[in-house]
PDB file of C-alpha atoms in Angstrom:
ATOM      1  CA  ASN A   1       6.651 -19.535   3.627  1.00  0.00           C
ATOM      2  CA  ALA A   2       8.541 -16.296   4.021  1.00  0.00           C
ATOM      3  CA  GLY A   3       6.713 -13.107   3.262  1.00  0.00           C
ATOM      4  CA  VAL A   4       7.629 -10.546   0.651  1.00  0.00           C
ATOM      5  CA  MET A   5      11.265  -9.658   1.245  1.00  0.00           C
ATOM      6  CA  GLN A   6      12.638  -6.261   0.412  1.00  0.00           C
ATOM      7  CA  ASN A   7      16.228  -5.185   0.742  1.00  0.00           C
ATOM      8  CA  PRO A   8      17.829  -3.131   1.833  1.00  0.00           C
ATOM      9  CA  ARG A   9      15.478  -1.861   4.517  1.00  0.00           C
ATOM     10  CA  HIS A  10      17.245   1.473   4.575  1.00  0.00           C
ATOM     11  CA  LEU A  11      19.292   3.028   1.805  1.00  0.00           C
ATOM     12  CA  VAL A  12      21.161   6.310   1.805  1.00  0.00           C
ATOM     13  CA  ARG A  13      22.371   7.789  -1.457  1.00  0.00           C
ATOM     14  CA  ARG A  14      23.984  11.071  -2.399  1.00  0.00           C
ATOM     15  CA  ARG A  15      22.384  13.193  -5.087  1.00  0.00           C
ATOM     16  CA  GLY A  16      23.329  11.881  -8.507  1.00  0.00           C
ATOM     17  CA  GLN A  17      23.983   8.299  -7.416  1.00  0.00           C
ATOM     18  CA  GLU A  18      21.945   5.269  -8.406  1.00  0.00           C
ATOM     19  CA  ALA A  19      19.575   3.415  -6.089  1.00  0.00           C
ATOM     20  CA  ARG A  20      18.671  -0.243  -6.618  1.00  0.00           C
ATOM     21  CA  LEU A  21      15.825  -1.658  -4.569  1.00  0.00           C
ATOM     22  CA  ARG A  22      15.149  -5.375  -4.510  1.00  0.00           C
ATOM     23  CA  CYS A  23      11.941  -7.297  -3.945  1.00  0.00           C
ATOM     24  CA  SER A  24      11.655 -11.059  -3.614  1.00  0.00           C
ATOM     25  CA  PRO A  25       7.994 -12.041  -3.873  1.00  0.00           C
ATOM     26  CA  MET A  26       6.392 -14.764  -1.828  1.00  0.00           C
ATOM     27  CA  LYS A  27       6.956 -18.284  -3.076  1.00  0.00           C
ATOM     28  CA  GLY A  28       4.634 -19.082  -5.944  1.00  0.00           C
ATOM     29  CA  HIS A  29       3.818 -15.418  -6.633  1.00  0.00           C
ATOM     30  CA  SER A  30       4.504 -14.226 -10.158  1.00  0.00           C
ATOM     31  CA  HIS A  31       2.886 -10.767  -9.940  1.00  0.00           C
ATOM     32  CA  VAL A  32       4.779  -7.868  -8.385  1.00  0.00           C
ATOM     33  CA  TYR A  33       3.664  -4.298  -7.704  1.00  0.00           C
ATOM     34  CA  TRP A  34       5.757  -1.322  -6.610  1.00  0.00           C
ATOM     35  CA  TYR A  35       4.361   1.598  -4.622  1.00  0.00           C
ATOM     36  CA  ARG A  36       5.960   4.782  -3.347  1.00  0.00           C
ATOM     37  CA  GLN A  37       5.037   6.495  -0.089  1.00  0.00           C
ATOM     38  CA  LEU A  38       6.171  10.081   0.201  1.00  0.00           C
ATOM     39  CA  PRO A  39       6.351  11.569   3.708  1.00  0.00           C
ATOM     40  CA  GLU A  40       2.902  12.175   5.214  1.00  0.00           C
ATOM     41  CA  GLU A  41       1.160  10.704   2.156  1.00  0.00           C
ATOM     42  CA  GLY A  42      -0.492   7.471   1.180  1.00  0.00           C
ATOM     43  CA  LEU A  43       1.045   4.925  -1.137  1.00  0.00           C
ATOM     44  CA  LYS A  44       1.017   5.680  -4.853  1.00  0.00           C
ATOM     45  CA  PHE A  45       1.074   2.950  -7.475  1.00  0.00           C
ATOM     46  CA  MET A  46       4.170   2.923  -9.650  1.00  0.00           C
ATOM     47  CA  VAL A  47       4.368  -0.261 -11.711  1.00  0.00           C
ATOM     48  CA  TYR A  48       2.956  -3.767 -12.085  1.00  0.00           C
ATOM     49  CA  LEU A  49       5.117  -6.567 -13.433  1.00  0.00           C
ATOM     50  CA  GLN A  50       4.825 -10.221 -14.199  1.00  0.00           C
ATOM     51  CA  LYS A  51       7.817 -12.408 -14.849  1.00  0.00           C
ATOM     52  CA  GLU A  52       9.822 -10.718 -17.606  1.00  0.00           C
ATOM     53  CA  ASN A  53       6.973  -8.350 -18.503  1.00  0.00           C
ATOM     54  CA  ILE A  54       5.887  -4.870 -17.487  1.00  0.00           C
ATOM     55  CA  ILE A  55       2.091  -4.898 -17.422  1.00  0.00           C
ATOM     56  CA  ASP A  56       1.284  -1.386 -16.226  1.00  0.00           C
ATOM     57  CA  GLU A  57       3.819   1.384 -15.633  1.00  0.00           C
ATOM     58  CA  SER A  58       1.373   4.259 -15.596  1.00  0.00           C
ATOM     59  CA  GLY A  59       2.632   5.449 -12.204  1.00  0.00           C
ATOM     60  CA  MET A  60       6.325   5.490 -13.032  1.00  0.00           C
ATOM     61  CA  PRO A  61       8.057   8.826 -13.526  1.00  0.00           C
ATOM     62  CA  LYS A  62       9.025   9.159 -17.165  1.00  0.00           C
ATOM     63  CA  GLU A  63      12.726   9.630 -16.489  1.00  0.00           C
ATOM     64  CA  ARG A  64      15.341   8.009 -14.238  1.00  0.00           C
ATOM     65  CA  PHE A  65      13.048   5.226 -12.965  1.00  0.00           C
ATOM     66  CA  SER A  66      12.930   1.688 -14.307  1.00  0.00           C
ATOM     67  CA  ALA A  67      11.744  -1.686 -13.073  1.00  0.00           C
ATOM     68  CA  GLU A  68      12.315  -5.267 -14.023  1.00  0.00           C
ATOM     69  CA  PHE A  69      11.250  -8.718 -12.883  1.00  0.00           C
ATOM     70  CA  PRO A  70      13.514 -11.271 -14.544  1.00  0.00           C
ATOM     71  CA  LYS A  71      12.776 -14.935 -14.994  1.00  0.00           C
ATOM     72  CA  GLU A  72      15.167 -15.719 -12.171  1.00  0.00           C
ATOM     73  CA  GLY A  73      15.813 -13.531  -9.160  1.00  0.00           C
ATOM     74  CA  PRO A  74      14.108 -10.616  -7.480  1.00  0.00           C
ATOM     75  CA  SER A  75      12.297  -7.680  -8.972  1.00  0.00           C
ATOM     76  CA  ILE A  76      14.469  -4.566  -9.118  1.00  0.00           C
ATOM     77  CA  LEU A  77      13.380  -0.945  -8.958  1.00  0.00           C
ATOM     78  CA  ARG A  78      16.186   1.237 -10.240  1.00  0.00           C
ATOM     79  CA  ILE A  79      16.445   4.975  -9.751  1.00  0.00           C
ATOM     80  CA  GLN A  80      19.226   6.721 -11.624  1.00  0.00           C
ATOM     81  CA  GLN A  81      20.721  10.081 -10.651  1.00  0.00           C
ATOM     82  CA  VAL A  82      18.674  10.347  -7.486  1.00  0.00           C
ATOM     83  CA  VAL A  83      17.408  13.711  -6.261  1.00  0.00           C
ATOM     84  CA  ARG A  84      16.177  14.787  -2.829  1.00  0.00           C
ATOM     85  CA  GLY A  85      12.566  14.415  -3.967  1.00  0.00           C
ATOM     86  CA  ASP A  86      13.114  10.678  -4.441  1.00  0.00           C
ATOM     87  CA  SER A  87      13.412  10.263  -0.660  1.00  0.00           C
ATOM     88  CA  ALA A  88      10.487   8.029   0.262  1.00  0.00           C
ATOM     89  CA  ALA A  89       9.497   4.558   1.354  1.00  0.00           C
ATOM     90  CA  TYR A  90       9.195   2.141  -1.551  1.00  0.00           C
ATOM     91  CA  PHE A  91       6.933  -0.833  -1.031  1.00  0.00           C
ATOM     92  CA  CYS A  92       6.662  -3.983  -3.037  1.00  0.00           C
ATOM     93  CA  ALA A  93       3.660  -6.303  -3.040  1.00  0.00           C
ATOM     94  CA  SER A  94       3.164  -9.683  -4.657  1.00  0.00           C
ATOM     95  CA  SER A  95       0.254 -11.933  -5.515  1.00  0.00           C
ATOM     96  CA  PRO A  96      -0.144 -15.340  -7.112  1.00  0.00           C
ATOM     97  CA  GLU A  97      -2.629 -14.007  -9.668  1.00  0.00           C
ATOM     98  CA  LYS A  98      -3.542 -10.466 -10.667  1.00  0.00           C
ATOM     99  CA  ASP A  99      -6.906 -10.498  -8.919  1.00  0.00           C
ATOM    100  CA  THR A 100      -5.958 -12.272  -5.702  1.00  0.00           C
ATOM    101  CA  GLU A 101      -4.836 -10.677  -2.463  1.00  0.00           C
ATOM    102  CA  ALA A 102      -1.520  -8.881  -2.618  1.00  0.00           C
ATOM    103  CA  PHE A 103       0.907  -9.111   0.297  1.00  0.00           C
ATOM    104  CA  PHE A 104       3.174  -6.178   1.071  1.00  0.00           C
ATOM    105  CA  GLY A 105       6.811  -6.191   2.055  1.00  0.00           C
ATOM    106  CA  GLN A 106       8.236  -4.024   4.832  1.00  0.00           C
ATOM    107  CA  GLY A 107       9.528  -1.457   2.411  1.00  0.00           C
ATOM    108  CA  THR A 108      12.833   0.190   1.614  1.00  0.00           C
ATOM    109  CA  ARG A 109      13.318   3.648   3.012  1.00  0.00           C
ATOM    110  CA  LEU A 110      15.435   5.687   0.642  1.00  0.00           C
ATOM    111  CA  THR A 111      17.098   8.837   1.881  1.00  0.00           C
ATOM    112  CA  VAL A 112      18.860  11.103  -0.590  1.00  0.00           C
ATOM    113  CA  VAL A 113      21.389  13.437   0.969  1.00  0.00           C
TER     114      VAL A 113
ATOM    115  CA  ALA B   1     -11.313   7.261 -12.067  1.00  0.00           C
ATOM    116  CA  GLN B   2     -10.847   6.054  -8.528  1.00  0.00           C
ATOM    117  CA  SER B   3      -9.885   8.086  -5.490  1.00  0.00           C
ATOM    118  CA  VAL B   4     -10.099   7.889  -1.726  1.00  0.00           C
ATOM    119  CA  THR B   5     -10.478  10.597   0.910  1.00  0.00           C
ATOM    120  CA  GLN B   6      -9.702   9.953   4.536  1.00  0.00           C
ATOM    121  CA  LEU B   7     -11.033  12.647   6.852  1.00  0.00           C
ATOM    122  CA  GLY B   8      -8.756  13.348   9.774  1.00  0.00           C
ATOM    123  CA  SER B   9      -5.052  12.709   9.472  1.00  0.00           C
ATOM    124  CA  HIS B  10      -4.859  12.136  13.244  1.00  0.00           C
ATOM    125  CA  VAL B  11      -7.450  10.556  15.533  1.00  0.00           C
ATOM    126  CA  SER B  12      -6.991  10.146  19.264  1.00  0.00           C
ATOM    127  CA  VAL B  13      -9.181   7.934  21.445  1.00  0.00           C
ATOM    128  CA  SER B  14      -8.998   6.585  24.970  1.00  0.00           C
ATOM    129  CA  GLU B  15      -8.403   2.917  25.581  1.00  0.00           C
ATOM    130  CA  GLY B  16     -11.777   1.165  25.568  1.00  0.00           C
ATOM    131  CA  ALA B  17     -13.486   3.866  23.516  1.00  0.00           C
ATOM    132  CA  LEU B  18     -15.056   3.489  20.093  1.00  0.00           C
ATOM    133  CA  VAL B  19     -12.755   3.822  17.105  1.00  0.00           C
ATOM    134  CA  LEU B  20     -14.182   5.452  13.968  1.00  0.00           C
ATOM    135  CA  LEU B  21     -11.934   6.139  10.990  1.00  0.00           C
ATOM    136  CA  ARG B  22     -13.603   7.732   7.995  1.00  0.00           C
ATOM    137  CA  CYS B  23     -13.161   6.870   4.350  1.00  0.00           C
ATOM    138  CA  ASN B  24     -15.047   8.166   1.338  1.00  0.00           C
ATOM    139  CA  TYR B  25     -14.387   6.986  -2.181  1.00  0.00           C
ATOM    140  CA  SER B  26     -15.163   7.912  -5.716  1.00  0.00           C
ATOM    141  CA  SER B  27     -15.198   5.291  -8.409  1.00  0.00           C
ATOM    142  CA  SER B  28     -16.475   5.143 -11.936  1.00  0.00           C
ATOM    143  CA  VAL B  29     -17.179   1.431 -11.545  1.00  0.00           C
ATOM    144  CA  PRO B  30     -18.351  -0.720  -8.629  1.00  0.00           C
ATOM    145  CA  PRO B  31     -15.441  -0.539  -6.256  1.00  0.00           C
ATOM    146  CA  TYR B  32     -13.447  -3.019  -4.273  1.00  0.00           C
ATOM    147  CA  LEU B  33     -12.531  -1.383  -0.964  1.00  0.00           C
ATOM    148  CA  PHE B  34      -9.816  -2.202   1.531  1.00  0.00           C
ATOM    149  CA  TRP B  35      -8.476  -1.124   4.897  1.00  0.00           C
ATOM    150  CA  TYR B  36      -4.795  -1.656   5.678  1.00  0.00           C
ATOM    151  CA  VAL B  37      -2.869  -1.022   8.901  1.00  0.00           C
ATOM    152  CA  GLN B  38       0.757   0.059   9.033  1.00  0.00           C
ATOM    153  CA  TYR B  39       2.797  -0.123  12.219  1.00  0.00           C
ATOM    154  CA  PRO B  40       5.901   2.080  12.447  1.00  0.00           C
ATOM    155  CA  ASN B  41       8.594   1.062   9.971  1.00  0.00           C
ATOM    156  CA  GLN B  42       6.541  -1.928   8.875  1.00  0.00           C
ATOM    157  CA  GLY B  43       4.717  -2.933   5.724  1.00  0.00           C
ATOM    158  CA  LEU B  44       0.976  -2.897   5.239  1.00  0.00           C
ATOM    159  CA  GLN B  45      -1.248  -5.554   6.725  1.00  0.00           C
ATOM    160  CA  LEU B  46      -4.722  -6.181   5.332  1.00  0.00           C
ATOM    161  CA  LEU B  47      -7.451  -5.582   7.918  1.00  0.00           C
ATOM    162  CA  LEU B  48     -10.484  -6.267   5.752  1.00  0.00           C
ATOM    163  CA  LYS B  49     -11.888  -5.884   2.261  1.00  0.00           C
ATOM    164  CA  TYR B  50     -15.225  -5.362   0.539  1.00  0.00           C
ATOM    165  CA  THR B  51     -15.720  -7.177  -2.756  1.00  0.00           C
ATOM    166  CA  SER B  52     -19.458  -6.700  -3.451  1.00  0.00           C
ATOM    167  CA  ALA B  53     -20.723  -9.406  -1.109  1.00  0.00           C
ATOM    168  CA  ALA B  54     -22.047  -8.459   2.355  1.00  0.00           C
ATOM    169  CA  THR B  55     -22.005  -4.707   3.016  1.00  0.00           C
ATOM    170  CA  LEU B  56     -20.834  -5.183   6.606  1.00  0.00           C
ATOM    171  CA  VAL B  57     -17.348  -6.632   6.531  1.00  0.00           C
ATOM    172  CA  LYS B  58     -15.595  -8.066   9.561  1.00  0.00           C
ATOM    173  CA  GLY B  59     -11.825  -8.063   9.696  1.00  0.00           C
ATOM    174  CA  ILE B  60      -9.004  -9.000  11.968  1.00  0.00           C
ATOM    175  CA  ASN B  61      -8.382  -7.606  15.473  1.00  0.00           C
ATOM    176  CA  GLY B  62     -12.054  -6.782  16.021  1.00  0.00           C
ATOM    177  CA  PHE B  63     -12.326  -4.218  13.231  1.00  0.00           C
ATOM    178  CA  GLU B  64     -15.243  -3.962  10.850  1.00  0.00           C
ATOM    179  CA  ALA B  65     -16.378  -1.644   8.080  1.00  0.00           C
ATOM    180  CA  GLU B  66     -19.670  -0.959   6.378  1.00  0.00           C
ATOM    181  CA  PHE B  67     -20.012  -0.215   2.684  1.00  0.00           C
ATOM    182  CA  LYS B  68     -22.637   2.473   2.130  1.00  0.00           C
ATOM    183  CA  LYS B  69     -23.175   3.102  -1.556  1.00  0.00           C
ATOM    184  CA  SER B  70     -25.552   6.036  -1.016  1.00  0.00           C
ATOM    185  CA  GLU B  71     -22.899   7.821   1.044  1.00  0.00           C
ATOM    186  CA  THR B  72     -19.910   6.497  -0.952  1.00  0.00           C
ATOM    187  CA  SER B  73     -18.369   5.611   2.386  1.00  0.00           C
ATOM    188  CA  PHE B  74     -16.459   2.716   3.905  1.00  0.00           C
ATOM    189  CA  HIS B  75     -15.775   3.798   7.486  1.00  0.00           C
ATOM    190  CA  LEU B  76     -13.714   1.581   9.782  1.00  0.00           C
ATOM    191  CA  THR B  77     -14.911   0.928  13.320  1.00  0.00           C
ATOM    192  CA  LYS B  78     -13.922  -0.986  16.417  1.00  0.00           C
ATOM    193  CA  PRO B  79     -16.121  -0.974  19.534  1.00  0.00           C
ATOM    194  CA  SER B  80     -13.289  -0.822  22.057  1.00  0.00           C
ATOM    195  CA  ALA B  81      -9.804   0.509  21.337  1.00  0.00           C
ATOM    196  CA  HIS B  82      -6.736  -1.274  22.597  1.00  0.00           C
ATOM    197  CA  MET B  83      -3.287   0.227  23.057  1.00  0.00           C
ATOM    198  CA  SER B  84      -1.979  -2.141  20.383  1.00  0.00           C
ATOM    199  CA  ASP B  85      -4.315  -0.518  17.817  1.00  0.00           C
ATOM    200  CA  ALA B  86      -2.099   2.569  17.701  1.00  0.00           C
ATOM    201  CA  ALA B  87      -0.884   2.663  14.088  1.00  0.00           C
ATOM    202  CA  GLU B  88      -1.603   4.309  10.763  1.00  0.00           C
ATOM    203  CA  TYR B  89      -4.621   3.143   8.814  1.00  0.00           C
ATOM    204  CA  PHE B  90      -5.075   3.394   5.065  1.00  0.00           C
ATOM    205  CA  CYS B  91      -8.229   3.061   3.049  1.00  0.00           C
ATOM    206  CA  ALA B  92      -7.787   1.927  -0.559  1.00  0.00           C
ATOM    207  CA  VAL B  93      -9.924   1.281  -3.614  1.00  0.00           C
ATOM    208  CA  THR B  94      -9.306  -0.833  -6.678  1.00  0.00           C
ATOM    209  CA  ARG B  95     -11.209  -1.663  -9.789  1.00  0.00           C
ATOM    210  CA  ASN B  96     -12.310  -5.280 -10.215  1.00  0.00           C
ATOM    211  CA  ASN B  97     -10.131  -6.449  -7.313  1.00  0.00           C
ATOM    212  CA  PHE B  98      -7.072  -5.748  -9.416  1.00  0.00           C
ATOM    213  CA  ASN B  99      -4.079  -4.950  -7.259  1.00  0.00           C
ATOM    214  CA  LYS B 100      -3.588  -1.410  -8.560  1.00  0.00           C
ATOM    215  CA  PHE B 101      -4.639   0.312  -5.373  1.00  0.00           C
ATOM    216  CA  TYR B 102      -5.552   3.950  -4.921  1.00  0.00           C
ATOM    217  CA  PHE B 103      -4.731   4.776  -1.321  1.00  0.00           C
ATOM    218  CA  GLY B 104      -5.992   7.525   0.925  1.00  0.00           C
ATOM    219  CA  SER B 105      -3.467   9.703   2.708  1.00  0.00           C
ATOM    220  CA  GLY B 106      -3.835   7.735   5.925  1.00  0.00           C
ATOM    221  CA  THR B 107      -5.107   8.313   9.470  1.00  0.00           C
ATOM    222  CA  LYS B 108      -2.807   7.956  12.445  1.00  0.00           C
ATOM    223  CA  LEU B 109      -4.630   6.478  15.410  1.00  0.00           C
ATOM    224  CA  ASN B 110      -3.384   7.330  18.882  1.00  0.00           C
ATOM    225  CA  VAL B 111      -4.764   5.378  21.833  1.00  0.00           C
ATOM    226  CA  LYS B 112      -4.482   7.033  25.231  1.00  0.00           C
ATOM    227  CA  PRO B 113      -4.305   4.973  28.419  1.00  0.00           C
TER     228      PRO B 113
END
C-alpha cells in the first residue's frame, strides 16, 4: 500500500503564474487535509475535504487559493497568480475516517521567483 | 481555541545524552496531543499521541511523552540520543482527535558525536 503521494515534489513558478499541487491519498482513504509550512514555521491547516465536498476551509486564504477532491483522481490545491509569499512547503494528509490517524505525504515545495 | 508553544527552536545534545523537547498547549476542550518528526525534505512521521488514556505515552524509536494537565505540558523525551534522531520535531494538538492539527513552530534537534 503506497503512502500519500504528492507531486510534483518541487515546483518553481514565476509571479503571476498558476500552481497546481496534486495529492493522491492512501488507498481506501476518503479524507484529505492540506497544510502549508512557511519557512521556519510549523504547519498551518488550510482545508479539509472529503470526496467531492469541502468540509472545512477555514485556513484557506480568501483569494487565489482553491481546493478540490473529485470523485475520481487526486485532490488538487490550486494557487492562481502566485506571489513570492506563496513560497512554502505544502503538505497533504489523508485518513480513512475523520477521527482516525492521518498520514502525511512528503510535500510539494513551491518556489515563486 | 487550541495552540501549541514549543520552547527552543534549536536543541543540541551529545550522542547518548538525554533528549528533552518541550511543548506546552492551550485548549478550550480536553486535548488530543501529538508529536511528529520531520527529516529533511520529508513528510511528517507520527512519533506518538495522547488521546486521554494513559498519561505516559510511549512511541516509536524509544521516544515517550508525558501529559501533565496541571502544567499544560506534553514534553518529549528519550533517555539516550542517537545520531539518527537528528531531525525537526513538531508538537500538535487537535480537538476530539479530529485531523485539524494546530502545530507548534518546531524544534530542530542536533545530535553531536
